[in-house]
């Protein structure tokens, strides 16, 4: 396995880091406080090509690989976790399935403006009564002539308020379970579904999380993504890629928490020396640094496997499982190193704890990642590849 980054990957890393240092880190606390959507920062992400990192240039993207995407996601999320998830959803949950399953007309109409950042996307799978059990959804999209008529409510939709293109997963045949599910590109300008409840969250406050309400909304058959009945597979394979993005988001949050704790440990004195010279603090810092690097290796392995066209679902589940739980541990330790200052809003440590927490839940909880990993491990064992 090659550990050196290519020139392009290094350029992506440097560009994303400079953007995070100059444009995101200075405003991240304010975004958290106000809950304001970072519109101008998202616009600048678009100008940098970061809303369609792994989309081919002919379809409006930057034309880089998935490792570049993971690298950029880490740096952007280090600067601002809210901006990170806005970017992640547009790239992995919206551009990626259109790139993989869409036809040329669909790519021209939606992928190009999405990758260019002229439009923004969201991904609608979960419902009020179904999250982990994705196939247990109730939303229906029933064929009527040249349209499907959609009814139901989707929940926990990142970018729900701002997005005007939605990847929607719904039952075209409510009797079947996953085989009765299809995927659609819903254009809010043409099929005006409603924005429902806007959630008041613990963290990532600059990104909106809403429900979406569909009441007899007509979606043209031409908007179906893939064949009828393929929607569950579209959703699952989309989430395989999405989990790399969220793992990288978790890694970026852990990194900034670690960097700030390290700096604080060199400034703060107690008992006549800086606290970073105490063994207890050094042990924490050593564990944090090690876990951050371990998570990055898992993320890069999954991204490279995706770039090589390998079956990477279990690798991305491992990357997300480890990176999200690692991020929670690292942010917890970073707060602890700050002592009482870690618990108040004057410092960023408490924000990182809040921002990291969601990475253990969205795009598949840690419990679902363990299920995916265990199934693949058992399958490999049963087929003698274990
Ligand atoms: N790629 C392609 N196909 C897949 C697949 C994958 N990764 N995983 C499963 N499938 C296929 C299977 O092969 C099977 O097809 P066949 O019947 O033809 O063989 C079919 O899908 C059903 O598979 P399962 O029997 O494994 O399905 P299941 O009902 O047991 O569910 C699950 C599997 C892994 C638990 C799945 O439901 C899951 O991932 N749940 C979590 C959902 C999730 O991550 N939600 C997050 C929503 S997005 C979000 O967070 C919002 C946001 O805005 C950020």
Coordinates of C-alpha atoms in Angstrom, one line a residue, residues 43-186:
X43 CA -20.2 29.3 -2.1
X44 CA -16.4 29.4 -1.7
X45 CA -16.3 25.6 -1.4
X46 CA -18.1 25.5 -4.7
X47 CA -15.5 27.8 -6.2
X48 CA -12.7 25.4 -5.0
X49 CA -14.5 22.4 -6.6
X50 CA -15.2 20.9 -3.2
X51 CA -18.9 20.3 -3.8
X52 CA -18.2 17.8 -6.5
X53 CA -14.7 16.6 -5.6
X54 CA -14.9 13.1 -7.2
X55 CA -17.2 14.0 -10.0
X56 CA -15.7 14.0 -13.5
X57 CA -14.9 17.5 -15.0
X58 CA -17.3 16.9 -17.9
X59 CA -20.1 16.8 -15.3
X60 CA -19.0 19.9 -13.5
X61 CA -16.8 18.3 -10.8
X62 CA -13.2 18.7 -9.8
X63 CA -12.3 15.3 -11.3
X64 CA -10.3 14.1 -8.4
X65 CA -10.4 10.7 -6.7
X66 CA -12.2 9.6 -3.5
X67 CA -9.0 9.7 -1.5
X68 CA -8.8 13.5 -2.4
X69 CA -12.4 13.8 -1.2
X70 CA -11.6 12.1 2.1
X71 CA -8.6 14.4 2.6
X72 CA -10.6 17.5 1.8
X73 CA -13.4 16.5 4.1
X74 CA -11.0 16.0 7.0
X75 CA -9.5 19.5 6.5
X76 CA -12.8 21.3 6.0
X77 CA -14.4 19.6 9.0
X78 CA -11.3 20.5 11.1
X79 CA -12.3 24.1 10.3
X80 CA -16.0 23.8 10.8
X81 CA -18.0 20.6 11.4
X82 CA -21.2 22.1 10.1
X83 CA -19.6 23.1 6.8
X84 CA -18.1 19.6 6.7
X85 CA -21.4 17.8 6.7
X86 CA -23.0 20.2 4.2
X87 CA -20.1 19.3 1.9
X88 CA -20.3 15.6 2.7
X89 CA -24.0 15.2 1.9
X90 CA -23.7 17.1 -1.4
X91 CA -20.7 15.0 -2.5
X92 CA -21.4 11.5 -1.3
X93 CA -25.1 11.2 -0.8
X94 CA -26.3 13.3 -3.8
X95 CA -23.6 13.7 -6.5
X96 CA -22.2 10.1 -6.1
X97 CA -25.5 8.2 -6.7
X98 CA -26.3 10.4 -9.7
X99 CA -22.8 9.8 -11.0
X100 CA -23.1 6.0 -10.5
X101 CA -26.7 5.3 -11.4
X102 CA -27.9 8.3 -13.4
X103 CA -28.2 8.5 -17.2
X104 CA -26.7 11.3 -19.2
X105 CA -29.8 13.5 -19.2
X106 CA -30.0 13.2 -15.4
X107 CA -26.3 14.1 -15.1
X108 CA -26.7 17.1 -17.4
X109 CA -29.7 18.4 -15.6
X110 CA -28.7 17.7 -12.0
X111 CA -25.2 16.4 -11.5
X112 CA -23.5 19.3 -13.3
X113 CA -25.1 22.1 -11.3
X114 CA -24.8 20.1 -8.0
X115 CA -21.1 19.5 -8.5
X116 CA -20.6 23.1 -9.5
X117 CA -22.4 24.2 -6.4
X118 CA -25.1 26.0 -8.3
X119 CA -27.6 23.8 -6.6
X120 CA -27.5 21.9 -3.3
X121 CA -28.6 18.4 -2.6
X122 CA -30.1 16.3 0.3
X123 CA -30.7 12.6 0.7
X124 CA -34.0 11.4 2.1
X125 CA -34.1 7.8 3.4
X126 CA -35.0 7.9 7.1
X127 CA -38.6 8.4 8.3
X128 CA -40.1 9.2 11.6
X129 CA -40.7 5.4 12.1
X130 CA -37.7 4.0 10.4
X131 CA -34.0 4.8 10.7
X132 CA -31.7 1.8 11.1
X133 CA -34.3 -0.4 9.6
X134 CA -34.2 1.5 6.3
X135 CA -36.4 -1.0 4.4
X136 CA -39.1 -0.5 6.9
X137 CA -40.0 2.9 5.4
X138 CA -43.6 3.8 4.7
X139 CA -43.3 6.5 2.0
X140 CA -45.0 5.6 -1.2
X141 CA -44.3 6.7 -4.8
X142 CA -47.1 5.1 -6.8
X143 CA -46.9 5.1 -10.6
X144 CA -49.6 7.1 -12.4
X145 CA -49.0 7.6 -16.1
X146 CA -45.7 9.4 -16.7
X147 CA -45.4 10.3 -13.0
X148 CA -45.0 8.8 -9.6
X149 CA -47.3 10.3 -6.9
X150 CA -45.4 10.6 -3.7
X151 CA -46.9 10.6 -0.2
X152 CA -45.2 10.5 3.2
X153 CA -42.7 12.2 5.5
X154 CA -38.9 11.9 5.6
X155 CA -36.9 12.7 8.7
X156 CA -33.4 13.9 9.7
X157 CA -32.6 15.4 6.4
X158 CA -29.3 17.3 6.4
X159 CA -29.4 20.3 4.1
X160 CA -33.2 19.9 4.1
X161 CA -33.9 23.6 4.3
X162 CA -31.4 24.8 1.7
X163 CA -31.4 21.9 -0.8
X164 CA -33.4 22.1 -4.0
X165 CA -32.5 18.6 -5.2
X166 CA -33.4 15.6 -3.2
X167 CA -32.4 11.9 -3.6
X168 CA -35.6 10.3 -2.5
X169 CA -36.0 6.6 -1.6
X170 CA -39.6 5.4 -1.5
X171 CA -41.8 2.3 -2.0
X172 CA -43.2 2.0 -5.6
X173 CA -44.7 -1.2 -4.3
X174 CA -45.7 -1.0 -0.6
X175 CA -46.3 -4.8 -0.3
X176 CA -42.7 -5.7 -1.1
X177 CA -39.9 -4.9 1.4
X178 CA -36.6 -3.8 -0.1
X179 CA -37.5 -5.1 -3.6
X180 CA -40.4 -2.7 -3.7
X181 CA -38.3 0.4 -3.2
X182 CA -37.1 2.8 -5.9
X183 CA -34.9 5.9 -5.9
X184 CA -35.8 9.3 -7.4
X185 CA -34.2 12.6 -8.1
X186 CA -36.8 15.1 -6.9

